CSV table of C-alpha atoms in Angstrom, one decimal:
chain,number,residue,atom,x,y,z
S,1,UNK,CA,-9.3,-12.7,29.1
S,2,UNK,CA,-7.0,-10.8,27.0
S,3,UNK,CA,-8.4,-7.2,25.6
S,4,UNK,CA,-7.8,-5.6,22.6
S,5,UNK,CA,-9.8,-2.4,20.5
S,6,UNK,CA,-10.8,-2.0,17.3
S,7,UNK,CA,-11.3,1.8,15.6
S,8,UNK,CA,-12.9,1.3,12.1
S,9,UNK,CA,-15.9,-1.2,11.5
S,10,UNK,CA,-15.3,-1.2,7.8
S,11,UNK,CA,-14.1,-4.4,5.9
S,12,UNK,CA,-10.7,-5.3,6.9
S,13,UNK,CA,-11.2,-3.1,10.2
S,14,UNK,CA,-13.7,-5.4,11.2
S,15,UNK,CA,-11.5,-8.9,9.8
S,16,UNK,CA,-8.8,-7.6,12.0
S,17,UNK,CA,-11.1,-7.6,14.7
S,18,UNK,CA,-12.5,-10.9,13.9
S,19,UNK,CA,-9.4,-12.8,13.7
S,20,UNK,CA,-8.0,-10.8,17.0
S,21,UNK,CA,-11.1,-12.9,19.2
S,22,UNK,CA,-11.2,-15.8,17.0
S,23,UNK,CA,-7.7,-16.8,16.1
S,24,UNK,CA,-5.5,-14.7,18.8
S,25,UNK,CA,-8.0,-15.8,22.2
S,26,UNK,CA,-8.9,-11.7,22.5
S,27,UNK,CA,-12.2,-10.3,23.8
S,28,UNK,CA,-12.6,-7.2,21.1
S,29,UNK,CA,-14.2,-4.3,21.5
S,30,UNK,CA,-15.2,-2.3,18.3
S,31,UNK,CA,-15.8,1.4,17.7
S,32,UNK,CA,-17.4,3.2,14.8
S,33,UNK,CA,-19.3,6.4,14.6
S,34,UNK,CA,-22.6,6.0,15.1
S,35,UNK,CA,-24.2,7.0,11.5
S,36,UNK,CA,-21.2,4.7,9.6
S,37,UNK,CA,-23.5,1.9,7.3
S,38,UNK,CA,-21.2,-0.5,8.2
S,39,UNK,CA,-21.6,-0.2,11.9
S,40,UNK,CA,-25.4,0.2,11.5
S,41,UNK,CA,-25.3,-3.3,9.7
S,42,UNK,CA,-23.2,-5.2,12.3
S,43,UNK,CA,-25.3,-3.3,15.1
S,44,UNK,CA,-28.6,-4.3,13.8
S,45,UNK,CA,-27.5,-7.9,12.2
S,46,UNK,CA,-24.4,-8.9,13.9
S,47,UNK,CA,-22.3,-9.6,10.0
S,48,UNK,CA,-21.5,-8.2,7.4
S,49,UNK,CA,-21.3,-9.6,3.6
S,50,UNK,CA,-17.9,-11.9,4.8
S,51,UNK,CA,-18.4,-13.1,8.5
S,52,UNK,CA,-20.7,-13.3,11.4
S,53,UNK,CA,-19.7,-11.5,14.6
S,54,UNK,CA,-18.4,-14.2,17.3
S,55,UNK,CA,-20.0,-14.0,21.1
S,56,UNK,CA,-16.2,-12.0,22.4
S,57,UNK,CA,-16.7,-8.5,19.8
S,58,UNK,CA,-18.2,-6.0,21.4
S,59,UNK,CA,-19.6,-3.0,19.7
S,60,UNK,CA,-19.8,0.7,20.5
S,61,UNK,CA,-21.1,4.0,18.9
S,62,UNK,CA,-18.2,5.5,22.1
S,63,UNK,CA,-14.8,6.3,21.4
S,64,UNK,CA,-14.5,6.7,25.3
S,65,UNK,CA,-15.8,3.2,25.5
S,66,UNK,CA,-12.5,1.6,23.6
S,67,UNK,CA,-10.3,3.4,25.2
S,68,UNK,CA,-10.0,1.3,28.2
S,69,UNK,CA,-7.9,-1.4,26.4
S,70,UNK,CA,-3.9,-1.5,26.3
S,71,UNK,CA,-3.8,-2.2,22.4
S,72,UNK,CA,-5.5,-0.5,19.8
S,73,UNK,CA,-6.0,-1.2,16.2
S,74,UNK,CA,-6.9,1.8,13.7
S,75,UNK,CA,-8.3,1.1,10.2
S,76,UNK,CA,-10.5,3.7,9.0
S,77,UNK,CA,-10.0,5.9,6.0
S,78,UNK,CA,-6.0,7.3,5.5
S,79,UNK,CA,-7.7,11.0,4.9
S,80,UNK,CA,-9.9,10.9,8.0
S,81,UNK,CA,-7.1,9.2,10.6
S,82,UNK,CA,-6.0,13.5,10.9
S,83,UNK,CA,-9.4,14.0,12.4
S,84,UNK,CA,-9.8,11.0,14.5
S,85,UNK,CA,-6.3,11.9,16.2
S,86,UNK,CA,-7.8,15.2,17.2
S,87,UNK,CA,-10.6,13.6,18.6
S,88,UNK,CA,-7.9,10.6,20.5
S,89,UNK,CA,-5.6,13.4,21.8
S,90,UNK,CA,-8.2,14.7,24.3
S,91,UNK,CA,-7.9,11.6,26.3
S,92,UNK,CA,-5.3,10.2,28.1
S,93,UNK,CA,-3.4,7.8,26.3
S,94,UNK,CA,-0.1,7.3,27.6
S,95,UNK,CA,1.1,3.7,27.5
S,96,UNK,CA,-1.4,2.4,25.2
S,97,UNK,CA,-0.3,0.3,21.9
S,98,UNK,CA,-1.7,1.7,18.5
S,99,UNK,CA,-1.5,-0.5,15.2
S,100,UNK,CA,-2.4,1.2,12.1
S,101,UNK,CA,-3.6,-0.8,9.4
S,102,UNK,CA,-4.3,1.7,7.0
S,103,UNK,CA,-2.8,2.0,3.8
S,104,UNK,CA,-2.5,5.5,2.4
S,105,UNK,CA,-0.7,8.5,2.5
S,106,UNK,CA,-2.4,12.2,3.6
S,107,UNK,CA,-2.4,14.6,1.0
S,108,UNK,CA,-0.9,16.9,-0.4
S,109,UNK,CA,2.3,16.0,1.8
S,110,UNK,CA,2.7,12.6,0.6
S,111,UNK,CA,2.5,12.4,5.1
S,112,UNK,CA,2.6,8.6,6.7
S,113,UNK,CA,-0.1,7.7,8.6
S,114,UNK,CA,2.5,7.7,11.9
S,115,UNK,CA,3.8,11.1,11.5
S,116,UNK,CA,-0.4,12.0,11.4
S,117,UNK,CA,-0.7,10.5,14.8
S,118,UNK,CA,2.9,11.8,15.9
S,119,UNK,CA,1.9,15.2,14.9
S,120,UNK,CA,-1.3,15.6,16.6
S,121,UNK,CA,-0.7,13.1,20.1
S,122,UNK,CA,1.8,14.5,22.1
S,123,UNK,CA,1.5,11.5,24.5
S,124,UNK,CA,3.8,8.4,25.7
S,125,UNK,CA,2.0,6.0,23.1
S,126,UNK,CA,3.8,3.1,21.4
S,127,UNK,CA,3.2,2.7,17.3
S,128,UNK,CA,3.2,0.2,15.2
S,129,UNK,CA,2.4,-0.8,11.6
S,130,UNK,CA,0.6,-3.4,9.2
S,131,UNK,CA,1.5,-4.3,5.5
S,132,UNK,CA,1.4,-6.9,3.1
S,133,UNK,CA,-1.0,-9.2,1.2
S,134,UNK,CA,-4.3,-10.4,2.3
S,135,UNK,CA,-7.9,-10.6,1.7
S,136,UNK,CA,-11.0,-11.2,3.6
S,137,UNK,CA,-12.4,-13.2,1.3
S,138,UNK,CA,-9.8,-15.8,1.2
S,139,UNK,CA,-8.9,-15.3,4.6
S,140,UNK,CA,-12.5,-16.3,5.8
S,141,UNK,CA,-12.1,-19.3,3.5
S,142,UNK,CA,-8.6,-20.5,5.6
S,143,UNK,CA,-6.6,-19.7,3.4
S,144,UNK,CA,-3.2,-18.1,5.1
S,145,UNK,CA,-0.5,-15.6,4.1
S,146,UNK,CA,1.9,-13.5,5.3
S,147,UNK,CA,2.3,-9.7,6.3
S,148,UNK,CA,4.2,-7.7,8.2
S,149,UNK,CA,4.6,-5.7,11.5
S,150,UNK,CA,7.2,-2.5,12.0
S,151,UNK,CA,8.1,-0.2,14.4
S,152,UNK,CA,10.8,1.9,15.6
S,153,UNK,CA,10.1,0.5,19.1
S,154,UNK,CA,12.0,-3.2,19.1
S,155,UNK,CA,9.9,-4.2,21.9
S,156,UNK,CA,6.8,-3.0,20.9
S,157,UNK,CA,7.1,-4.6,17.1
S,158,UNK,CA,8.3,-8.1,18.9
S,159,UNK,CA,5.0,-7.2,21.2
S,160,UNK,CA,2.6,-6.9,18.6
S,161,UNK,CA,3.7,-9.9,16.3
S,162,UNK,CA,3.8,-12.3,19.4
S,163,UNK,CA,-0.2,-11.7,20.3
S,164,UNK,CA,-1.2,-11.8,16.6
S,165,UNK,CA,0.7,-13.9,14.9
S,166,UNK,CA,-1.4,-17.6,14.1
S,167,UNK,CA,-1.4,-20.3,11.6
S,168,UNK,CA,-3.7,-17.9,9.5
S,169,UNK,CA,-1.2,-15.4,8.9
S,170,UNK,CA,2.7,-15.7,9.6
S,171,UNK,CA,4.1,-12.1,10.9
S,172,UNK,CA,8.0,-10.9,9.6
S,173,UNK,CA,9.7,-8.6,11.7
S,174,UNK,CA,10.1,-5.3,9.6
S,175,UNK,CA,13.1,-3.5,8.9
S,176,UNK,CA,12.0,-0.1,7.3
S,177,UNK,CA,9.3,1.4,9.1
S,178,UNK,CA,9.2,4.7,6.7
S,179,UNK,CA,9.8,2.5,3.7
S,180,UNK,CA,7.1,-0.1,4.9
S,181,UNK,CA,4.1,2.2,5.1
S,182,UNK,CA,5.0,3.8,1.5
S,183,UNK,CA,5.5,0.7,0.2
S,184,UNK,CA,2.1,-0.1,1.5
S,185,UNK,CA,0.3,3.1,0.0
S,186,UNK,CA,2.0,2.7,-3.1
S,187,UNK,CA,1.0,-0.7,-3.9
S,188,UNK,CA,-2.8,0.6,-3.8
S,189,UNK,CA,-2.0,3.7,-6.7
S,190,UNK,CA,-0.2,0.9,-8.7
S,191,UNK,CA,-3.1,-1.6,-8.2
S,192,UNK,CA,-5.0,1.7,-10.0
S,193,UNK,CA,-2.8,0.8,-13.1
S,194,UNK,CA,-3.5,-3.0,-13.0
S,195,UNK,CA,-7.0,-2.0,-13.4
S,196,UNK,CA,-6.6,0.0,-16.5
S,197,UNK,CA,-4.8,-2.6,-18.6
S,198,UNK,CA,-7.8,-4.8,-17.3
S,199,UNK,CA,-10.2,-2.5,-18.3
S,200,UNK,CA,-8.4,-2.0,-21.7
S,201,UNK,CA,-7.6,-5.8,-22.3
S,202,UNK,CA,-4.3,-4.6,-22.2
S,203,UNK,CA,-3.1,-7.8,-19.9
S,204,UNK,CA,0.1,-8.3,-21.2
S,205,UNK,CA,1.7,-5.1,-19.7
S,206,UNK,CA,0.9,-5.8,-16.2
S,207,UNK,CA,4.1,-8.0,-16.4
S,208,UNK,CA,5.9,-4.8,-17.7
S,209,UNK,CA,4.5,-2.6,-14.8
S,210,UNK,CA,4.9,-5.3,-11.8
S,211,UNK,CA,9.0,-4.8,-13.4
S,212,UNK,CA,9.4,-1.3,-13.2
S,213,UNK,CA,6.7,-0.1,-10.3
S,214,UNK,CA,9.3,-1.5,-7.5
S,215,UNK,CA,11.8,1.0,-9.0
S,216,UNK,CA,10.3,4.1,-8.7
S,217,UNK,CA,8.3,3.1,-5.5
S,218,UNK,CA,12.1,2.6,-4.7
S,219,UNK,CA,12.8,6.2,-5.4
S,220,UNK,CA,10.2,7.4,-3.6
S,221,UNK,CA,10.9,5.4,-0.4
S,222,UNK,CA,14.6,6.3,-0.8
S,223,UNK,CA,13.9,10.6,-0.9
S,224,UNK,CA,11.8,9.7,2.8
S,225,UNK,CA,14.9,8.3,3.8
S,226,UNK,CA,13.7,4.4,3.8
S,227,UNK,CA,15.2,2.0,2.3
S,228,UNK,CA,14.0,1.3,-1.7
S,229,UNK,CA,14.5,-2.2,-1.7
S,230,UNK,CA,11.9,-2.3,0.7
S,231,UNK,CA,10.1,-1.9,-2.9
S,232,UNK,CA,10.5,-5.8,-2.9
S,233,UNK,CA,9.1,-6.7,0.0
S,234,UNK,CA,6.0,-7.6,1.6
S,235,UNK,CA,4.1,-4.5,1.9
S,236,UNK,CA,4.6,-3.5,-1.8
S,237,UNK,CA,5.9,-6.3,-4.5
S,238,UNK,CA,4.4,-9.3,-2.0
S,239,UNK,CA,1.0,-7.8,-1.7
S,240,UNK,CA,0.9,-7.4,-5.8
S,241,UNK,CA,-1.4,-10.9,-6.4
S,242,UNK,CA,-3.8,-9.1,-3.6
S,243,UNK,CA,-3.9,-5.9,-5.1
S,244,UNK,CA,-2.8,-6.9,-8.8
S,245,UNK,CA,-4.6,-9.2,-10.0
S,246,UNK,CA,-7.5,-10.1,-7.3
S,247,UNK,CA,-11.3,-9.5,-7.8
S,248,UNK,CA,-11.4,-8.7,-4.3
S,249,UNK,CA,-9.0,-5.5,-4.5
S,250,UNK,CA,-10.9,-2.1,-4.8
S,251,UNK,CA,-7.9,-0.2,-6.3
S,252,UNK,CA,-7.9,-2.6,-9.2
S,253,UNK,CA,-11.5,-3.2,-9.9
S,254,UNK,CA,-11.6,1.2,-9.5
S,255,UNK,CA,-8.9,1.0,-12.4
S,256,UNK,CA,-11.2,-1.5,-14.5
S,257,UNK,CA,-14.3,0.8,-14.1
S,258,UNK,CA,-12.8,3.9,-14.9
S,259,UNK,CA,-11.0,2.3,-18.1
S,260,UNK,CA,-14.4,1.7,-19.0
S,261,UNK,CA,-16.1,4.9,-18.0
S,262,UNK,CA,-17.7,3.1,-15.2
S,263,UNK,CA,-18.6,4.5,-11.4
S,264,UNK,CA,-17.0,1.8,-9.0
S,265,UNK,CA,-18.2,3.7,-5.8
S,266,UNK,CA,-16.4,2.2,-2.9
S,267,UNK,CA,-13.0,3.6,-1.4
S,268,UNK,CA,-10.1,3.1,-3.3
S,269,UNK,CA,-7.7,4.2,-1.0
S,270,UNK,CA,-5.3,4.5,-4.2
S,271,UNK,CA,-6.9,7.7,-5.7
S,272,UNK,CA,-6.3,10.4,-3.1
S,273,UNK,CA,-2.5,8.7,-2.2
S,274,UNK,CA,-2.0,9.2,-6.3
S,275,UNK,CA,-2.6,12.7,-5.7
S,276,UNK,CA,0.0,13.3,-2.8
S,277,UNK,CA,2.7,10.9,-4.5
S,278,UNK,CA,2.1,12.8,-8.0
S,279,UNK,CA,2.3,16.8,-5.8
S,280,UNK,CA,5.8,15.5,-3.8
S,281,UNK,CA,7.4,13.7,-7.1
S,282,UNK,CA,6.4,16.9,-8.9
S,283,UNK,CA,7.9,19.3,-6.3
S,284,UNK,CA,11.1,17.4,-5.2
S,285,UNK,CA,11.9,16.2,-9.0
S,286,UNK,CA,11.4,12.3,-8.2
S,287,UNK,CA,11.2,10.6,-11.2
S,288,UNK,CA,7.6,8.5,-11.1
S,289,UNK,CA,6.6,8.1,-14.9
S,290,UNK,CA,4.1,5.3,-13.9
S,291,UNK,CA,2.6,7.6,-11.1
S,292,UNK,CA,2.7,10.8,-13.4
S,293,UNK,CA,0.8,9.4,-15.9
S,294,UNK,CA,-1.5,7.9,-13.9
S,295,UNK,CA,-2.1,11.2,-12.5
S,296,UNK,CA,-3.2,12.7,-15.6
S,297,UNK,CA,-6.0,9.9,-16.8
S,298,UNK,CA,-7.1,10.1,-13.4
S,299,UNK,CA,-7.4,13.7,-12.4
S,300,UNK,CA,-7.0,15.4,-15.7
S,301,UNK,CA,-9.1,13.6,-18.1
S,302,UNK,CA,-6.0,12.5,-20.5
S,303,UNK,CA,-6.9,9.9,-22.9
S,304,UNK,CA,-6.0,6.4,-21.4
S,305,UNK,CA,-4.8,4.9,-24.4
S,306,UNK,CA,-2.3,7.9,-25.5
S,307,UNK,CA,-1.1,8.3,-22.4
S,308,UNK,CA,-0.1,4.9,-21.6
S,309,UNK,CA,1.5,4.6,-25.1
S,310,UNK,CA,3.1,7.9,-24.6
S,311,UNK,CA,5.2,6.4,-21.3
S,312,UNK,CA,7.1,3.8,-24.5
S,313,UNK,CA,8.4,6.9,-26.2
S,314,UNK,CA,10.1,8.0,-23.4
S,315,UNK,CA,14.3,8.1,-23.7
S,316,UNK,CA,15.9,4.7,-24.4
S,317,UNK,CA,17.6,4.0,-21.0
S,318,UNK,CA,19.1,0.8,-18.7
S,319,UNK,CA,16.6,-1.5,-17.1
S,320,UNK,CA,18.9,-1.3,-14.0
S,321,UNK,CA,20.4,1.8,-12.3
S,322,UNK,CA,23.8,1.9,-11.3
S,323,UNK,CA,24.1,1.0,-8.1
């Protein structure tokens, strides 16, 4: 039986997990810390509000316990992965396979999720990354899409798409690793704005933002030194229906709520990478009007409605850069 472990018992930590044993033929093991609501419900009733645990996913309150196991998959909150890596690095690790399939940046550095666990595991580990469109909801329901895998390790990217990929979800060999997990981030801060024209009935400029988002998403992956078209692709543009447009995204339906002076109280992994994307455009003079404004409904209190119609009296300018 192939093995395979699972840090993060939290909604699409604990898909990932499912589909590993059901759809890829892995026996799973799952961590969480002991006191996490999510792992107390799928201790004490074996599901959660989308699926029911299958007879080859283990769980464990350990972190010792899921170590064992060659491949690793990480999905727990972007601003606590700084932590956890502490708490990895005092075991050995070397050859082991991590995927991260978070999607977030650490503030206030605007820092990828791989230079976290590059800065604080100094061992022989191999990383790679998730990104793209995809919900529980309509996964559980059969219904596929596509998403896609990087690394700078060739073998271990090819690795990592060859056990996981199924008829559920198709895998694409990525091409921009740094430009792949901002893209990723990115698309949760501008599912943030999606919300807002819900929330204001404002529907007709999400057409308007899906346009010009890519571009300065572009900008911002370019000053990493990724590739901006990257923008386009499947872990930013491609996962716009997802986190856009769906019921099922938190980023959006956080948007809606706070439009309306409403308390959505779930993680929206959007709001704390809006902070770090608003400090580095800020400090390195990246231009990020939709991000900048966002910025100052969300953390300063601006009025939603001004701000928003403030961005259309901006300088007349070219839809397209010169390339």
């Amino acid at each position: 039986m192939k093995k395979l472990s699972l840090i993060g018992c939290g909604r699409w930590g604990t898909f990932l997990g499912w589909y590993a044993a059901n759809y890829c033929g892995f026996d799973v093991d799952m961590y969480d810390i002991p006191t996490s609501p999510n792992f107390i419900e799928l201790r004490d009733t074996r599901k959660n509000a989308y699926l029911t645990l299958s007879d080859n996913m283990h769980l464990y309150d350990n972190l010792a316990a899921v170590l064992k196991n060659d491949i690793i998959i990480i999905s727990i909150g972007c601003q606590y992965f700084r932590g956890l890596c502490k708490e990895l690095a005092a075991y050995d690790l070397n050859g082991k396979t991590f995927l991260l399939a978070m999607k977030g940046l650490e503030e206030p550095g605007a820092t990828t999720m791989l230079d976290v666990m590059r800065q604080e595991i100094k061992q022989n580990i191999h990383i790679a990354t998730l990104g793209g469109p995809g919900h529980v909801q309509d996964y559980m329901k059969g219904v596929p899409s596509c998403a896609v895998i990087d690394s700078d390790e060739e073998e271990t990217k090819d690795k990592m798409i060859k056990l996981l990929s199924s008829d559920l979800i198709r895998f694409y060999y990525g091409a921009d690793l740094v430009g792949n997990q901002i893209g990723a981030a990115l698309k949760n801060v501008i599912g943030i704005a999606a919300g807002i024209l819900d929330g204001l009935e404002w529907y007709g400029l999400k057409g308007a933002l899906m346009a010009r988002a890519p571009v300065e998403v572009g900008r911002f992956i370019k000053h990493f030194g990724g590739n901006p078209q990257t923008a386009y692709g499947l872990s930013h543009l491609g996962d716009y229906e997802a986190t856009l447009f769906s019921k099922h995204s938190h980023n959006r339906t956080f948007g809606e709520k706070f439009a309306k002076g409403e308390d959505f109280g779930k993680l929206a992994e959007g709001v704390p990478t809006l902070k770090a994307v608003k400090n580095i455009a800020d400090k390195e003079g990246i231009d990020m009007p939709i991000c900048q404004a966002l910025y100052r409904v969300v953390y300063e209190g601006a009025d939603i409605k001004s701000t928003i119609r403030g961005m259309f009296e901006r300088t007349l300018k070219q839809e397209f850069e010169k390339l």
